Short mmCIF file of C-alpha atoms and ligand atoms in Angstrom, two decimals:
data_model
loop_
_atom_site.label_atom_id
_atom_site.label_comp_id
_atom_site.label_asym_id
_atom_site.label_seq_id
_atom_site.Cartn_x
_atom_site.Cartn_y
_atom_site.Cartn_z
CA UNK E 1 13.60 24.29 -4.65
CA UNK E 2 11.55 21.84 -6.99
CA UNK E 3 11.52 17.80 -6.25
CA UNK E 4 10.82 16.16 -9.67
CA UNK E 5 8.80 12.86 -10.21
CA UNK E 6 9.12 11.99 -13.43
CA UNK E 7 7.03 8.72 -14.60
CA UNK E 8 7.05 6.81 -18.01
CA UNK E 9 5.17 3.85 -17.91
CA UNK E 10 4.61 3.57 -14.14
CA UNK E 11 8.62 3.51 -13.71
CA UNK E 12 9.76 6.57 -11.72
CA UNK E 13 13.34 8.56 -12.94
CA UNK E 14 15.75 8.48 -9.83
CA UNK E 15 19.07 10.07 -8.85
CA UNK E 16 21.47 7.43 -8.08
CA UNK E 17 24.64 8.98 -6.20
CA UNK E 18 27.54 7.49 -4.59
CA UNK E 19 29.06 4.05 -3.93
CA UNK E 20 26.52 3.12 -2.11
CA UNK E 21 23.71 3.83 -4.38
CA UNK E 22 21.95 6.17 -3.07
CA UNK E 23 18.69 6.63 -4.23
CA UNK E 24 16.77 9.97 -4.34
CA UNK E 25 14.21 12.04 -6.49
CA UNK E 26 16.08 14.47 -8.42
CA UNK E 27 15.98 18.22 -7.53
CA UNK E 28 16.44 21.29 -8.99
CA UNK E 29 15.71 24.37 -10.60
CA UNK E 30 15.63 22.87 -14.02
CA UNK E 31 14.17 19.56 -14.84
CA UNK E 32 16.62 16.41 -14.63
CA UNK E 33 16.09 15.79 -18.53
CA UNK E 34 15.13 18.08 -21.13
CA UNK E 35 11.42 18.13 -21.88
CA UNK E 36 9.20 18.35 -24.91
CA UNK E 37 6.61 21.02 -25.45
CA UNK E 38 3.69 19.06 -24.98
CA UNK E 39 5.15 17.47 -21.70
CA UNK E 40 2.89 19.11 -18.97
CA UNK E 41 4.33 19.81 -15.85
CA UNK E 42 2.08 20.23 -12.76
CA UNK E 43 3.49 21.91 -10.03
CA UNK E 44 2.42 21.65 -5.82
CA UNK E 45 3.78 23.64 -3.64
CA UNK E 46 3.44 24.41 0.43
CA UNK E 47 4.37 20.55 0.59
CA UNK E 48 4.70 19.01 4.06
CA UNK E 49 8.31 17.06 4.00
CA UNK E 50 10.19 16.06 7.26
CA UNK E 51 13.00 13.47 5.75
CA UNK E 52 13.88 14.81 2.71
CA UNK E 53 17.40 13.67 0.82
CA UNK E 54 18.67 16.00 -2.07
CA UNK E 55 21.10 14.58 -4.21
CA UNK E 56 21.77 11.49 -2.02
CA UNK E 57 22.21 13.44 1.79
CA UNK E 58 19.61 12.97 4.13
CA UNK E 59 18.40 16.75 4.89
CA UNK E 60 16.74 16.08 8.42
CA UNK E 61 18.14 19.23 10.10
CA UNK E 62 17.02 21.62 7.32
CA UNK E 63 13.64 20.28 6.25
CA UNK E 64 12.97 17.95 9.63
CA UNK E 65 9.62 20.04 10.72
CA UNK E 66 6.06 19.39 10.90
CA UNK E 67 5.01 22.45 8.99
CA UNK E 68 3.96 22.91 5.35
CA UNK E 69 7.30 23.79 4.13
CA UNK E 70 6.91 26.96 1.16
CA UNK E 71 10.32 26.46 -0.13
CA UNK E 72 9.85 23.22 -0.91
CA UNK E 73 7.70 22.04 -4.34
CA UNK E 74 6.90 18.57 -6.27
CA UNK E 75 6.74 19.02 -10.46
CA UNK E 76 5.24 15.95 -11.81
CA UNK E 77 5.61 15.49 -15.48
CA UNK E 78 4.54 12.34 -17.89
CA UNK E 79 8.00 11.70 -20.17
CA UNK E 80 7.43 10.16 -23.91
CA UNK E 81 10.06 7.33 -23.02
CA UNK E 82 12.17 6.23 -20.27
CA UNK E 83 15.69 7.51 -19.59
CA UNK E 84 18.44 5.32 -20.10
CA UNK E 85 22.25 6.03 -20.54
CA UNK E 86 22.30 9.27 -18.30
CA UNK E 87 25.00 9.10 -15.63
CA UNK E 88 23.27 9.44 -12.33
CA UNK E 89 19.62 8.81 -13.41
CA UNK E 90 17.59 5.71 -13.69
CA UNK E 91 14.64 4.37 -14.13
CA UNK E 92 13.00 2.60 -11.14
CA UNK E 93 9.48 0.80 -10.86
CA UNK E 94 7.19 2.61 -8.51
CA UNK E 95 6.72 -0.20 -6.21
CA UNK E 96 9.99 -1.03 -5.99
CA UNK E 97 11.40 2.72 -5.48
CA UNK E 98 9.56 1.91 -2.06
CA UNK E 99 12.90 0.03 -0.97
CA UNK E 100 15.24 3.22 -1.79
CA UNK E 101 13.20 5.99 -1.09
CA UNK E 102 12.28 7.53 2.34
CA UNK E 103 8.86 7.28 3.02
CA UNK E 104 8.11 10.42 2.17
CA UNK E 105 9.90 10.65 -0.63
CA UNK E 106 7.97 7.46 -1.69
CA UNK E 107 5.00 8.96 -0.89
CA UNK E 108 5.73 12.03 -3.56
CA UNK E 109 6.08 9.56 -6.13
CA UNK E 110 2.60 8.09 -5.28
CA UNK E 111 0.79 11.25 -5.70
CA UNK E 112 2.59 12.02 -9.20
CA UNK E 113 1.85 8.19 -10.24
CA UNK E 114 -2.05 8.77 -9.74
CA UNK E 115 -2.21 12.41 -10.90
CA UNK E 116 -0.23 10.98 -14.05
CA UNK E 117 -3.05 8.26 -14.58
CA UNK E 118 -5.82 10.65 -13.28
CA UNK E 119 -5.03 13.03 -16.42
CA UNK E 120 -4.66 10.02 -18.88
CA UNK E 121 -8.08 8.86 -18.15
CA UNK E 122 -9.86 11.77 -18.36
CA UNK E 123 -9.26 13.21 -21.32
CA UNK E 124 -12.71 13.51 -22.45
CA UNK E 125 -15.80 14.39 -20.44
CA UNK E 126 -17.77 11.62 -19.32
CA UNK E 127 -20.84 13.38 -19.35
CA UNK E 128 -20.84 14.84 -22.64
CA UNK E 129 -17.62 13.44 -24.55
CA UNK E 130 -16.10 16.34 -25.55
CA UNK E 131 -12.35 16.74 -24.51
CA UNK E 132 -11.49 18.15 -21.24
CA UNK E 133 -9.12 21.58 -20.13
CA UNK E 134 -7.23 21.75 -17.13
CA UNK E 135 -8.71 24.16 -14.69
CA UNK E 136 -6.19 23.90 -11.60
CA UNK E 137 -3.10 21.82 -11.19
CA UNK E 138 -5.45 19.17 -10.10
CA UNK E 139 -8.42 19.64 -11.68
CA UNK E 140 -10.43 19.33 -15.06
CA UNK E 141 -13.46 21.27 -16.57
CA UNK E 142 -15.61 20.32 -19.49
CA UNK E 143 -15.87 23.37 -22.05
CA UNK E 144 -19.39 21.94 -23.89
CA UNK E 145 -21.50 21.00 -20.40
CA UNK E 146 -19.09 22.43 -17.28
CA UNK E 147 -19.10 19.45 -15.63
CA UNK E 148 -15.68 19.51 -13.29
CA UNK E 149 -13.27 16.53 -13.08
CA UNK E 150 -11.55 15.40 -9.70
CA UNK E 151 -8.86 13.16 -8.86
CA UNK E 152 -10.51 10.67 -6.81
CA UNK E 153 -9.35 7.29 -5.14
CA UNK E 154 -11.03 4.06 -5.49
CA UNK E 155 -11.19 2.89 -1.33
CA UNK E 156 -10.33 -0.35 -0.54
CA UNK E 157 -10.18 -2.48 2.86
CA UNK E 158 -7.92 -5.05 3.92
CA UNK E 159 -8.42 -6.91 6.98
CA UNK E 160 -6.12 -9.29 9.09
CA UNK E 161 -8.52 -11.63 11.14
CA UNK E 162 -7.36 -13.98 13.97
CA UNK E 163 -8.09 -17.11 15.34
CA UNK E 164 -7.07 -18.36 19.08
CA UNK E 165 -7.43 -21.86 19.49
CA UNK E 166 -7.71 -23.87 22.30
CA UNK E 167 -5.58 -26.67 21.74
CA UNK E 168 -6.23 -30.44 22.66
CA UNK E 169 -4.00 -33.14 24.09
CA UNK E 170 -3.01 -34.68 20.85
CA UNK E 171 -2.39 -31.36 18.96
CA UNK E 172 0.13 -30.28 22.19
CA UNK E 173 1.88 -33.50 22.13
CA UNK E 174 2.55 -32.04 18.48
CA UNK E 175 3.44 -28.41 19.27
CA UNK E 176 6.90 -27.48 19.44
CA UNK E 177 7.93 -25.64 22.36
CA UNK E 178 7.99 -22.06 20.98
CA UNK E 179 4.84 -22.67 19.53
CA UNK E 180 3.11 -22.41 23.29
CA UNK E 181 3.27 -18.69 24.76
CA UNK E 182 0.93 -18.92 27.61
CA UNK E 183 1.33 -22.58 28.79
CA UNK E 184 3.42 -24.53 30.85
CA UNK E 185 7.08 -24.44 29.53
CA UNK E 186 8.16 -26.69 32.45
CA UNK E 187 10.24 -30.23 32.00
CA UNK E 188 8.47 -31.75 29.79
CA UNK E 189 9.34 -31.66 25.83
CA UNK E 190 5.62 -30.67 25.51
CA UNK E 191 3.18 -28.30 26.60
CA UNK E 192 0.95 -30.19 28.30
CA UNK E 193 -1.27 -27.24 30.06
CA UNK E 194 -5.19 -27.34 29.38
CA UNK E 195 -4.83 -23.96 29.19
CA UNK E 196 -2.63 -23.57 26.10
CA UNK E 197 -4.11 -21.60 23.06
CA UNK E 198 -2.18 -20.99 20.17
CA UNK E 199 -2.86 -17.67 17.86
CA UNK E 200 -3.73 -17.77 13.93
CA UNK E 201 -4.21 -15.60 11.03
CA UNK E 202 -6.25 -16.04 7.84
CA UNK E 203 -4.29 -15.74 4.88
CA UNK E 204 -5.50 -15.85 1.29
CA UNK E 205 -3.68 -16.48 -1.76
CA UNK E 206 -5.77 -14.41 -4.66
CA UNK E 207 -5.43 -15.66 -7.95
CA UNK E 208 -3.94 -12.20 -9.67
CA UNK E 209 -0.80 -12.26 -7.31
CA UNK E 210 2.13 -12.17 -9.63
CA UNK E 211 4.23 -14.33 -6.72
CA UNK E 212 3.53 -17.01 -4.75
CA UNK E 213 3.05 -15.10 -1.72
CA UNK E 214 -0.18 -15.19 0.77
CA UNK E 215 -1.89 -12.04 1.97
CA UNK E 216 -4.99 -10.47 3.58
CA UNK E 217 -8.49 -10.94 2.78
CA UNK E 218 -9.08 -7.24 0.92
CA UNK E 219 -11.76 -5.72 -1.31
CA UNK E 220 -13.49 -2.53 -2.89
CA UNK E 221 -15.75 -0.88 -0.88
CA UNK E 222 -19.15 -0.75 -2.30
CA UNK E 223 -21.57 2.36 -2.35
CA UNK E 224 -23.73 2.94 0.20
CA UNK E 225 -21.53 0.44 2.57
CA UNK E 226 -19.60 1.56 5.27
CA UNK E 227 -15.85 0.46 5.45
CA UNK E 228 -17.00 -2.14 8.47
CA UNK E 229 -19.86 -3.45 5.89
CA UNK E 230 -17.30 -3.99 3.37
CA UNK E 231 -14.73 -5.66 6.02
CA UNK E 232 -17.34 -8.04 6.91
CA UNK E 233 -19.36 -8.37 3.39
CA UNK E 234 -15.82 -9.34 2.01
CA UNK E 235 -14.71 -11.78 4.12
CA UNK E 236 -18.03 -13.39 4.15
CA UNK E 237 -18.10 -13.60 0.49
CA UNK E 238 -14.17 -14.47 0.23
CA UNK E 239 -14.01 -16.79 2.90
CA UNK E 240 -17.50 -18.26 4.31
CA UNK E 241 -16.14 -16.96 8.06
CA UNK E 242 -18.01 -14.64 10.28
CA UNK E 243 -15.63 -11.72 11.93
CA UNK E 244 -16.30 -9.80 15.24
CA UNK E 245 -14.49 -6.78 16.96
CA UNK E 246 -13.66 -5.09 13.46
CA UNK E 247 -11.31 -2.32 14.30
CA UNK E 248 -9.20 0.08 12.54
CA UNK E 249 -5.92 -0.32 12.25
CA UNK E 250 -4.41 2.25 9.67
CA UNK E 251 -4.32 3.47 6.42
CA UNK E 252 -2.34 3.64 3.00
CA UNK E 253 -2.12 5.61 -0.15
CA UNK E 254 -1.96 2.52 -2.54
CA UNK E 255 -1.37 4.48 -5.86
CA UNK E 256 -1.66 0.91 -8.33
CA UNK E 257 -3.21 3.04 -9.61
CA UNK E 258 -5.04 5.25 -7.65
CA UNK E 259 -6.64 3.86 -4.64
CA UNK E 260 -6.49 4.46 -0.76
CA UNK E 261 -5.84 0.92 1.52
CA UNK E 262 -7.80 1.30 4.84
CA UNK E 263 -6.61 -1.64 6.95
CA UNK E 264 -8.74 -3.18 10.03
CA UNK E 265 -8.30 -6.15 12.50
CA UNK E 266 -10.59 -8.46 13.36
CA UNK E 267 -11.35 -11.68 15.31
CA UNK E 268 -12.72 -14.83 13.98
CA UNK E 269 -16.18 -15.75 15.26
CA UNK E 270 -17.09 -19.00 13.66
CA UNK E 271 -17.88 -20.53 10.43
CA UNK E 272 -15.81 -23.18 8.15
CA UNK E 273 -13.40 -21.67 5.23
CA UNK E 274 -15.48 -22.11 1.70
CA UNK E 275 -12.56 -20.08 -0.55
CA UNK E 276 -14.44 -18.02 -3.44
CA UNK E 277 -12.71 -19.28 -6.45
CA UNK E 278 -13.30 -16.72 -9.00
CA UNK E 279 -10.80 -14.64 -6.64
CA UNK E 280 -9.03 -16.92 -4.42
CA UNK E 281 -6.83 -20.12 -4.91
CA UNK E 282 -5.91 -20.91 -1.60
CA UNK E 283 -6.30 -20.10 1.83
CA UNK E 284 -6.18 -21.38 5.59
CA UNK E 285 -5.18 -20.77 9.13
CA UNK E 286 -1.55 -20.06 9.98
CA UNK E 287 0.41 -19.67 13.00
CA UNK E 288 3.21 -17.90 13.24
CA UNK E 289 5.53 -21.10 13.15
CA UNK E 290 4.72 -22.36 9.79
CA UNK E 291 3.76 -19.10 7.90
CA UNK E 292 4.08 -18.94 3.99
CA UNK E 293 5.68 -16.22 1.91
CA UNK E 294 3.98 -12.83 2.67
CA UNK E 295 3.92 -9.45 1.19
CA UNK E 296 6.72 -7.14 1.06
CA UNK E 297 7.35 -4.32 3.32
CA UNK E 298 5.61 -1.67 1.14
CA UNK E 299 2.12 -2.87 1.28
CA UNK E 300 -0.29 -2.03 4.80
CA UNK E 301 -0.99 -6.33 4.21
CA UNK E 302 2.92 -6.59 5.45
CA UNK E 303 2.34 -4.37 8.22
CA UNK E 304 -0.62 -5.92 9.74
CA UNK E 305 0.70 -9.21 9.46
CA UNK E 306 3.98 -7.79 11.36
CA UNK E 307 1.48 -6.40 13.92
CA UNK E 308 0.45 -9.93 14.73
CA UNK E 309 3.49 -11.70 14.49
CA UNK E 310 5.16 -9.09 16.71
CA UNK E 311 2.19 -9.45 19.33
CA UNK E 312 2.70 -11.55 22.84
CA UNK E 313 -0.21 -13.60 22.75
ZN1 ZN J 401 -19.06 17.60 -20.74
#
């Protein structure tokens, strides 16, 4: 059985079934939409699939194991030009497929996306210059000076950093009850306990975001820097702040358009917010009362800030 990801122009073809619209990657022996010569298909098999949907069902008891499944493979192909007017199929942004998709299914996508823009961009050796032949399904060789050609990701970090606060008697007369977790939630309108803290995170604004939504300090990782080096360079450089207790939190594939997300945590340990403007446009401390638009549900930046809000501190 062969899952297709088909891409044109870093939209992604979908089955749409039912009522309901139900979203899924089309499957099948054949490809969903007739293909030209020159249309390469790359084919991986053995993958490892536990939520699979064919055709709009949800196949948990067939393909629900944690084992590389052989019957099961992905054929990405680039088309010429999207696919409109076919009953059943349409053309979905990657991103957005994230909404309709099961994770995994999401994550097939992802792969095809950046093995798509891995074989548009290298075309021609960069060694030598001379045009490049495929070798495997995922690699490249140069005929003139050998050289072989790799999908690789570009790493990136993103860190969530918090701030608790110690709160004096002016600020509490200010604080809304729910805003006070620890403290004394007695008669008064007020917390008035000396020992009431109240939790923030550092969101940024960066001046490439599309929306007008806040998110996590995040950067490139540098050569010769570990990911904790490039968790603290880039906040330092981003913000002015100094971190402590960076700790790993998780990864992501992030294929926009072929990198690899490697979230942390970390606690603030002192220092005054000086933005850097060439990248940022805003930025400050937020609790979780008063907190601005943040990313959607596909990005790692969502998660981490979920982490936090969901925390009982
Ligand atoms: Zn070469």
């Amino acid at each position: 059985m062969t899952i297709w990801a088909c891409l044109c122009a870093g939209d992604i073809l979908l089955r749409c079934e039912g009522a309901d619209g139900s979203y899924s990657l089309p499957v099948g022996d054949e490809p969903p939409v007739a293909l030209q010569p020159w249309n390469k298909v790359t084919t991986f098999k053995d993958l490892r699939i536990d939520n699979l949907k064919i055709d709009g069902q949800s196949q948990n008891k067939s393909f629900n194991q944690k084992s590389l499944n052989p019957e099961i493979s992905l054929s990405v192909v680039r088309l010429d030009r999207p696919v409109v007017g076919v009953e059943g199929l349409v053309m979905m942004g990657l991103r957005a497929s994230f909404q309709v998709l099961t994770p995994e299914e999401y994550a097939l996508a992802g792969k095809a996306a950046e093995l798509i823009y891995w074989d548009q961009n290298t075309r021609y050796c960069g060694c030598c210059g001379a045009p490049t032949k495929w070798m495997t399904d995922i690699s490249k060789k140069c005929p003139e000076c050998g050289k072989e050609w790799w999908p690789s990701v570009a790493t990136a970090i993103i860190v969530r950093i918090k701030r608790i606060r110690q709160l004096d008697n002016l600020q509490l007369d200010n604080l809304p009850m729910d805003n006070c977790r620890k403290g004394d939630k007695s008669q008064s309108s007020n917390c008035k306990s000396s020992n009431c803290k109240i939790s923030e995170v550092l969101l940024v604004r960066a001046k490439n975001f599309r929306t007008n939504h806040y998110g996590l300090v995040a950067g490139f990782v540098e050569t010769g820097e570990s990911l904790e080096d490039a968790v603290r360079r880039e906040v330092r450089e981003e913000t002015g702040i100094e971190i402590a207790n960076v700790r790993y939190f998780d990864s992501q594939a992030w294929p926009y358009p072929f990198g690899l997300m490697v979230g942390f945590t970390a606690d603030y340990a002192g220092g005054e917010i000086h933005l850097q403007k060439e990248e940022l446009c805003a930025g400050a401390w937020f609790t979780r009362d008063n907190l601005p638009p943040i990313p959607d549900k596909a990005s790692i930046a969502r998660r981490l800030i979920d982490d936090w809000i969901s925390a009982a501190e």
